[in-house]
Coordinates of C-alpha atoms in Angstrom, one line a residue:
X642 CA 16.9 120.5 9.1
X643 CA 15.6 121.1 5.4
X644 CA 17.2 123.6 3.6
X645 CA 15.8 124.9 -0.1
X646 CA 18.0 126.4 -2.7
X647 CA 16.2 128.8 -5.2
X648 CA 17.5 128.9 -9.0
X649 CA 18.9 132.4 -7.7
X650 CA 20.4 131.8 -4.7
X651 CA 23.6 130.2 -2.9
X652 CA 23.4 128.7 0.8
X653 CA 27.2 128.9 3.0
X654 CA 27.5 126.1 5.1
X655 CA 28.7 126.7 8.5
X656 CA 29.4 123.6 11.2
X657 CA 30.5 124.4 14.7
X658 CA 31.5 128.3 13.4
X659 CA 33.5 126.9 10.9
X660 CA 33.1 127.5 6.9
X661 CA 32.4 124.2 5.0
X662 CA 31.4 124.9 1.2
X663 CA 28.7 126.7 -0.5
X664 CA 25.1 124.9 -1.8
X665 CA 23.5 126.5 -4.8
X666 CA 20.0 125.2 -6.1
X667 CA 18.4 122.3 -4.7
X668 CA 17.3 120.6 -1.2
X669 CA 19.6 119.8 1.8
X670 CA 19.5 118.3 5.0
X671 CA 21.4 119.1 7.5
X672 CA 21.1 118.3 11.5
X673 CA 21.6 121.2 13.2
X674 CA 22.4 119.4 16.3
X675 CA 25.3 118.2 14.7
X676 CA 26.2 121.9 14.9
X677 CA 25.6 122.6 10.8
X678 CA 24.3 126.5 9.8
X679 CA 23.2 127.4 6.3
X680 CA 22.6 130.9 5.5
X681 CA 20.7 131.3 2.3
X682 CA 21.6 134.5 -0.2
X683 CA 20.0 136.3 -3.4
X684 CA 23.7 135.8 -5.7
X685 CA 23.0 140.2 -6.8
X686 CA 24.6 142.8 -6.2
X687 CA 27.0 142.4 -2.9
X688 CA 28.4 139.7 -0.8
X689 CA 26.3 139.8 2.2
X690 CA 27.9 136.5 4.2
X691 CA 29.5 138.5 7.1
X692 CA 29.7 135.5 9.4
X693 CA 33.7 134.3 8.3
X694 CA 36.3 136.7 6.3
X695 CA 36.7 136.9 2.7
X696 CA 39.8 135.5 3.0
X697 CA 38.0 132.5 3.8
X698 CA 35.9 132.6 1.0
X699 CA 38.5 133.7 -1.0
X700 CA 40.3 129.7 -0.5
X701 CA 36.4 128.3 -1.9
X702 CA 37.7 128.0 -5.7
X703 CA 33.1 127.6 -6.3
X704 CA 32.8 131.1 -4.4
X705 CA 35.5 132.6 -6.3
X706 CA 34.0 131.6 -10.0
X707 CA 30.7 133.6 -9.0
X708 CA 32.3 136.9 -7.8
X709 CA 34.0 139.8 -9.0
X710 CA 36.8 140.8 -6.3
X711 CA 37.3 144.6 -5.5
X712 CA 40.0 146.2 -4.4
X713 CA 39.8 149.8 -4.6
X714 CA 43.4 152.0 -4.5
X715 CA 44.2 154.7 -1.9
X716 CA 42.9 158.1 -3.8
X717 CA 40.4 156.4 -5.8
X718 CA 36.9 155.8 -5.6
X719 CA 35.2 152.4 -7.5
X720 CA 32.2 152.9 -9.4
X721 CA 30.4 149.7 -9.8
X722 CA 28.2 148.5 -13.2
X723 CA 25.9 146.2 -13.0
X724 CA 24.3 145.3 -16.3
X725 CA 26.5 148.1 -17.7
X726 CA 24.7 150.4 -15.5
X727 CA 26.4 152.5 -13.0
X728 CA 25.2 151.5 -9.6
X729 CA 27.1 152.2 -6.5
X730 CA 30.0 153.7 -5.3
X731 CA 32.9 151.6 -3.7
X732 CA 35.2 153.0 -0.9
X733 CA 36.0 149.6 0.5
X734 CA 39.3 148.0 0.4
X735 CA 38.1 145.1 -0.2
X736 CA 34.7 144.2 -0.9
X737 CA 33.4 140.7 -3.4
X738 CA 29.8 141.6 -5.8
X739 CA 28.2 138.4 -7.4
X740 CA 28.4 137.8 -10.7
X741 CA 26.3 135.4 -11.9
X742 CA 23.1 136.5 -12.8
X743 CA 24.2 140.3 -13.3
X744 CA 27.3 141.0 -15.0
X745 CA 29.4 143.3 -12.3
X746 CA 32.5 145.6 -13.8
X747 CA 34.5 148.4 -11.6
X748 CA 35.7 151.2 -13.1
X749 CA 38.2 153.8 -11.2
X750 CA 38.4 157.4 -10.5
X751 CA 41.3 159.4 -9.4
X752 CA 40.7 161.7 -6.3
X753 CA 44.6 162.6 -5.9
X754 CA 44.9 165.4 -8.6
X755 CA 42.0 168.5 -7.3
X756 CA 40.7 169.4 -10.6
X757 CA 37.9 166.8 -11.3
X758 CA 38.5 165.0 -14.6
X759 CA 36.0 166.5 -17.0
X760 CA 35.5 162.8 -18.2
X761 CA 33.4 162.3 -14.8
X762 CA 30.0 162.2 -15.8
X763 CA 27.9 164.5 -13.9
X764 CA 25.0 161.4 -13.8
X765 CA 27.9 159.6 -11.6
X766 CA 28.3 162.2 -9.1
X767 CA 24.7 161.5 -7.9
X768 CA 26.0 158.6 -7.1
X769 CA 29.2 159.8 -5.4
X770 CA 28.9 161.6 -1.4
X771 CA 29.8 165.3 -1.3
X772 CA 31.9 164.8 1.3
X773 CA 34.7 164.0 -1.4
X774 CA 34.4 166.5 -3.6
X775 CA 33.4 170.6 -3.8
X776 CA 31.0 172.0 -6.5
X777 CA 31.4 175.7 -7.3
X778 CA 29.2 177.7 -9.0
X779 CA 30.0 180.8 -10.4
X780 CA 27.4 183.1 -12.3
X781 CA 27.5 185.9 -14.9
X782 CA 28.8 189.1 -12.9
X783 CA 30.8 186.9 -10.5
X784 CA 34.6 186.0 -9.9
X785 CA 35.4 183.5 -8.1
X786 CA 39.2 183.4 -6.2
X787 CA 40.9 179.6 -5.9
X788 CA 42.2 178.6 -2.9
X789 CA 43.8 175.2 -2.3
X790 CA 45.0 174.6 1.3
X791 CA 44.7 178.6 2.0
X792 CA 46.9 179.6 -1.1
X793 CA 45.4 181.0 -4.0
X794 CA 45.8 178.8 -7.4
X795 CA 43.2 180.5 -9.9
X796 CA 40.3 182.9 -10.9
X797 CA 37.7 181.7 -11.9
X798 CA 34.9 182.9 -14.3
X799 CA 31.4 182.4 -14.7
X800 CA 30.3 178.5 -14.7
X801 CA 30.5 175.4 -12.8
X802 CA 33.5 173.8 -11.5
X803 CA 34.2 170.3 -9.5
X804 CA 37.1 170.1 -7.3
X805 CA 38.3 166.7 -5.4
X806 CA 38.7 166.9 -1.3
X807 CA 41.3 164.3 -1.1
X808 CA 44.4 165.8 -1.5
X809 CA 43.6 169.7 -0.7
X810 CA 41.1 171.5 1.2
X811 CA 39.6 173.9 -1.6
X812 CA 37.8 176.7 -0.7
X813 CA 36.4 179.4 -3.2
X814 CA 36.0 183.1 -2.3
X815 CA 33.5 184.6 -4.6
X816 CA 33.4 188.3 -5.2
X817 CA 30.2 190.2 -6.9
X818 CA 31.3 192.6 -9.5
X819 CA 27.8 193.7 -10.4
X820 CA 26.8 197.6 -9.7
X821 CA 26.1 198.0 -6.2
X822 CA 24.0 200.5 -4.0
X823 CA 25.1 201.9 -0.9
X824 CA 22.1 203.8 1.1
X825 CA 23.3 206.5 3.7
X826 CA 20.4 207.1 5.7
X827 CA 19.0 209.9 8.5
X828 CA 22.6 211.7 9.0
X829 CA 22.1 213.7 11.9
X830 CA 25.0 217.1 11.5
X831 CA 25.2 220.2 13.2
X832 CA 25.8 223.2 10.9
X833 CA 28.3 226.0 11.5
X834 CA 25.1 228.0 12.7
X835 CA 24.2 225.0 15.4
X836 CA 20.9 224.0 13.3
X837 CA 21.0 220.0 13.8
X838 CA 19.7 218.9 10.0
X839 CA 19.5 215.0 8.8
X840 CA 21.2 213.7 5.7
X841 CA 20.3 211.1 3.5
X842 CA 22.3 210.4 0.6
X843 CA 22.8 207.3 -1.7
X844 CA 26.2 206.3 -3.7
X845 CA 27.1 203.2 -6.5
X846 CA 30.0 202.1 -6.8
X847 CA 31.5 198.6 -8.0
X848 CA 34.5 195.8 -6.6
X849 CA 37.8 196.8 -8.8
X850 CA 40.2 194.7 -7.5
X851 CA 39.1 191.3 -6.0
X852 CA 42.2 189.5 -5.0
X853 CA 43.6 192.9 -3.1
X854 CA 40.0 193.4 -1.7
X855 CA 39.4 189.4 -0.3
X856 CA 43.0 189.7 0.6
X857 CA 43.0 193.4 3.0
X858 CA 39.5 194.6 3.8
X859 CA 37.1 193.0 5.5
X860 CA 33.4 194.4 5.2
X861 CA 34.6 196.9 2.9
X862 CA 30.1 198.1 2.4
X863 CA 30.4 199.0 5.9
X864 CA 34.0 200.9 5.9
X865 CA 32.5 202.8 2.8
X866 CA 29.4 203.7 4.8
X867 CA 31.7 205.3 7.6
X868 CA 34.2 206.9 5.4
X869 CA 30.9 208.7 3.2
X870 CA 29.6 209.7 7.1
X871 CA 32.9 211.3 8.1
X872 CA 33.1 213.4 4.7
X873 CA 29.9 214.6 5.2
X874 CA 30.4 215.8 8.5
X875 CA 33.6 217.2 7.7
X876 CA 31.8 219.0 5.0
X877 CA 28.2 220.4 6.4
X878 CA 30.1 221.5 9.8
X879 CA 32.1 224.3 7.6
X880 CA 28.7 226.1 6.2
X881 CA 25.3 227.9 7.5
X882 CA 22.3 226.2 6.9
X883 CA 21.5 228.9 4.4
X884 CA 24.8 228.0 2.4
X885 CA 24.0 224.1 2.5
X886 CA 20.5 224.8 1.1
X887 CA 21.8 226.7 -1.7
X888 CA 24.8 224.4 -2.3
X889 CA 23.3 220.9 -2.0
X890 CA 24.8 220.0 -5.8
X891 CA 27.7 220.9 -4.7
X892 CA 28.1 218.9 -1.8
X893 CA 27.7 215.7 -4.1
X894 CA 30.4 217.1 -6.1
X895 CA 32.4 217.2 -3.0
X896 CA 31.7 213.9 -2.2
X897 CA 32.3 212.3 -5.3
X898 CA 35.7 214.0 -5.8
X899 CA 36.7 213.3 -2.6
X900 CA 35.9 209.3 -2.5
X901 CA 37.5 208.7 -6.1
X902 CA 40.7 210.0 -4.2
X903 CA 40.4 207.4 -1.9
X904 CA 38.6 204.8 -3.7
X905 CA 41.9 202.6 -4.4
X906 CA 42.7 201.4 -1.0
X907 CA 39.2 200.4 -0.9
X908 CA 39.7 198.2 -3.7
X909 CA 36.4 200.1 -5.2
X910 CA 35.3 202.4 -8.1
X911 CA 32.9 205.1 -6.9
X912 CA 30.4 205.5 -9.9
X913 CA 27.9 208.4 -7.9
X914 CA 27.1 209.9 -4.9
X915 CA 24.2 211.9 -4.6
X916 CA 22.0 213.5 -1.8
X917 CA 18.4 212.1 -2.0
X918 CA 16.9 215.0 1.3
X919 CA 17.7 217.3 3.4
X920 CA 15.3 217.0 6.6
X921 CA 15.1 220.0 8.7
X922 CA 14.1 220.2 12.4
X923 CA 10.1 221.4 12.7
X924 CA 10.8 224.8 13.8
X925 CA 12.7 225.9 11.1
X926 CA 10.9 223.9 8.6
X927 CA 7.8 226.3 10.0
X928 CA 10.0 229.6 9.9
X929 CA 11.0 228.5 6.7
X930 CA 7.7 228.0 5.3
X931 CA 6.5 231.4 6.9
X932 CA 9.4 233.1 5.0
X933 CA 8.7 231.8 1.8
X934 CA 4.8 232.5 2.5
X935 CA 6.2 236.2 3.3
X936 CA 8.5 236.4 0.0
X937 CA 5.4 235.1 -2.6
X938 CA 3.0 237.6 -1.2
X939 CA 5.6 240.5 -1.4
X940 CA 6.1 239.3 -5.3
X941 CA 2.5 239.2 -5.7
X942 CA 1.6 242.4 -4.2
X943 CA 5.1 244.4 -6.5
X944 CA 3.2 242.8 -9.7
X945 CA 0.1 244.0 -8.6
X946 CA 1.2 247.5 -8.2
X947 CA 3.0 247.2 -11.5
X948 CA 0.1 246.9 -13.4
X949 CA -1.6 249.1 -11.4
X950 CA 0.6 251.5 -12.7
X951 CA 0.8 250.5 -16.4
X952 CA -2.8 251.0 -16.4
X953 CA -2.8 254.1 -15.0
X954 CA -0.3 254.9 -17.0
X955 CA -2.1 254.0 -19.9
X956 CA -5.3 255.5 -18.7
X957 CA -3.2 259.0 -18.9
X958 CA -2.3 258.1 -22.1
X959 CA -5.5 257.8 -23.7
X960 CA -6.8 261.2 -21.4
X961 CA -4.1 263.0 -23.5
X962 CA -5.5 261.9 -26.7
X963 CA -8.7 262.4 -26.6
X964 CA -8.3 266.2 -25.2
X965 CA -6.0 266.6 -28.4
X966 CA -8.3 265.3 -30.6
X967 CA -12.2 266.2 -30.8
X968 CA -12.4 263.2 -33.0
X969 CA -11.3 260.4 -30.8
X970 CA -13.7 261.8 -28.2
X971 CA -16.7 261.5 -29.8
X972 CA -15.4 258.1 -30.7
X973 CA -14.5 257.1 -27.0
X974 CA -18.0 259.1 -26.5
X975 CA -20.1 256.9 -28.7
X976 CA -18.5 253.7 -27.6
X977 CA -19.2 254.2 -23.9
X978 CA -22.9 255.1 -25.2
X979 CA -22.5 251.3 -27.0
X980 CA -21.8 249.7 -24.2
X981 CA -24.4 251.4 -22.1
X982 CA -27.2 250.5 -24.1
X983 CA -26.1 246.7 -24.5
X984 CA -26.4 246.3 -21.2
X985 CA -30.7 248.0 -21.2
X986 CA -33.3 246.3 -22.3
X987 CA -35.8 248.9 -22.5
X988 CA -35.3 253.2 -22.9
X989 CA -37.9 255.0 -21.9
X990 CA -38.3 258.7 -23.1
X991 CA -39.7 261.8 -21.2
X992 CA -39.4 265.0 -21.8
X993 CA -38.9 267.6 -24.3
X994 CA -35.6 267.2 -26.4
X995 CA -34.2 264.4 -29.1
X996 CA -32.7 261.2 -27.8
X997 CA -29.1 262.4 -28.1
X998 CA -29.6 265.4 -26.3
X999 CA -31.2 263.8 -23.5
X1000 CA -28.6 261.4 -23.8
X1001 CA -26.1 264.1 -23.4
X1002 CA -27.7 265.0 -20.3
X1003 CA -27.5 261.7 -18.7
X1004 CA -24.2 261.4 -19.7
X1005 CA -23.6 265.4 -18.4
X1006 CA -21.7 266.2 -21.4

């Protein structure tokens, strides 16, 4: 059996399953019916031989002046340069890299205390799995609430935090303490007059107290939806509908009062509350609209008789005048004549008589 050694590579000689040496460049012969084995290997990056232990190798001083030998602590991880390059990540206890045409160095990391060195290079923890450490991002608005085995160590602000897995569980409980909406929609309350009217109102309010909040409520958007729903109820089921229509400011007044009083144990801060519409049921909405029909023609007909009577009024006015004063008569006479004649195009005259006369006649003055 012929066996060629490139420039780059190493051969392990096996006879019978048992290690003999290593070959490096070159040609060999060896009889494999004598029982000999050579397994041929690029001398980069990691020790592939698999077929005896490295503590086998380890006894070959040739094998030993070509690698660098790993041994990686409990709570550490190994990050391997080659060429001054980091490479790989090494979990092994034990693990041999060549070093002979590619310079090999391992450097350590520390896993044991949770916080994540801010030395680690975020390039390296591309190269590192994410099963061994958390990454927590927190943005502008945000608080973020600690906790290491289930016991809360920290609040964090807005930015980006690493946190190691090895010793501690971590888990992070973020909380939004932007401005929030809270729509209450299609309300459906009796009044105290039995008229069954919908509701919709909106309200804003914004997270107070984080820690109490994460620690006691659960789904505190929904426990603020029901409390709002009972208050209304409570409210609208004391008045008419008449009252409700003529009160609706008042009713977000009542609302708002009423949900500051209780907004601590909500862990909250109730900004508004407001009612958006009030939908009424079709038949009154139609008796409704009737009425109002009913009350803007009554208006219009009262103004209609009020001027009605101003100029009347003012008719009798002028009457009065003109039978005190001869004057203003045949003033008010020659300006009716004015606008009579603006109004012909021709005059024909017949008869005996001048033109005023026969005007007069016309006129029967």
């Amino acid at each position: 059996m012929r066996i060629n050694v490139n420039q780059t590579q190493c051969g392990f000689v096996m006879k019978n399953g048992c290690y003999e040496k290593m070959i490096f460049a070159g040609t060999y012969h060896y009889p494999a019916c004598m029982g000999y084995k050579v397994t041929i290997e690029e001398m980069r990056g990691r020790v592939g031989f698999k077929e005896v232990p490295l503590k086998v190798l380890k006894e070959d001083a040739a094998f030993m002046s070509r690698v660098t030998m790993v041994e990686v602590p409990e709570g550490q991880l190994g990050i391997l340069y080659i060429n001054h390059a980091a490479s790989a990540v090494v979990t092994d206890r034990e693990a041999a890299y060549w070093n002979v045409w590619e310079p090999c160095e391992l450097r350590f990391i520390d896993m044991r205390e949770p916080v994540m060195d801010r030395n680690v290079e975020k390039n390296l923890l591309r190269l590192i799995a994410q099963q061994y450490y958390k990454k927590i991002e927190i943005l502008p608005g945000e608080m973020g609430l600690l906790y290491q085995d289930n016991i809360l160590t920290d609040e964090l602000g807005p930015g980006t935090y690493y946190y190691w897995l090895y010793a501690r569980d971590v888990l992070c409980r973020i909380v939004d303490l932007k401005m929030k909406e809270l729509e209450i929609s299609g309300q459906e309350i009796l009044t105290a007059d039995r008229v069954g009217i919908r509701l919709n109102l909106t309200a804003t309010y914004r997270i107070a107290d984080p820690k109490r909040l994460v620690e006691t409520i659960k789904g505190v958007e929904n426990q603020l939806y029901t409390r709002i729903q009972l208050i209304v109820r409570e409210y609208v089921g004391r008045y008419r509908l008449d009252e409700i229509l003529e009160q609706k400011e008042a009713i977000s007044g009542f609302l708002a009062q009423r949900m500051r009083e209780e907004q601590e144990q909500y862990c909250v801060e109730v900004q508004t509350i407001g009612i958006k519409d009030i939908i009424l049921p079709g038949e009154i909405r139609d008796i409704m609209n009737t009425v109002l029909i009913a009350e803007k023609r009554a208006q219009a007909n009262v103004i209609t008789r009020r001027e009605e009577v101003a100029s009347t009024r003012s008719l009798l006015n002028t009457a009065k005048l003109m039978d005190e004063n001869k004057t203003l008569y045949k003033l008010k006479e020659l300006e009716c004549l004015e606008r009579i004649c603006t109004q012909v195009g021709n005059i024909s005259v017949a008869g005996s008589g001048t033109l005023i006369q026969q005007l007069r006649e016309l006129m029967g003055t």
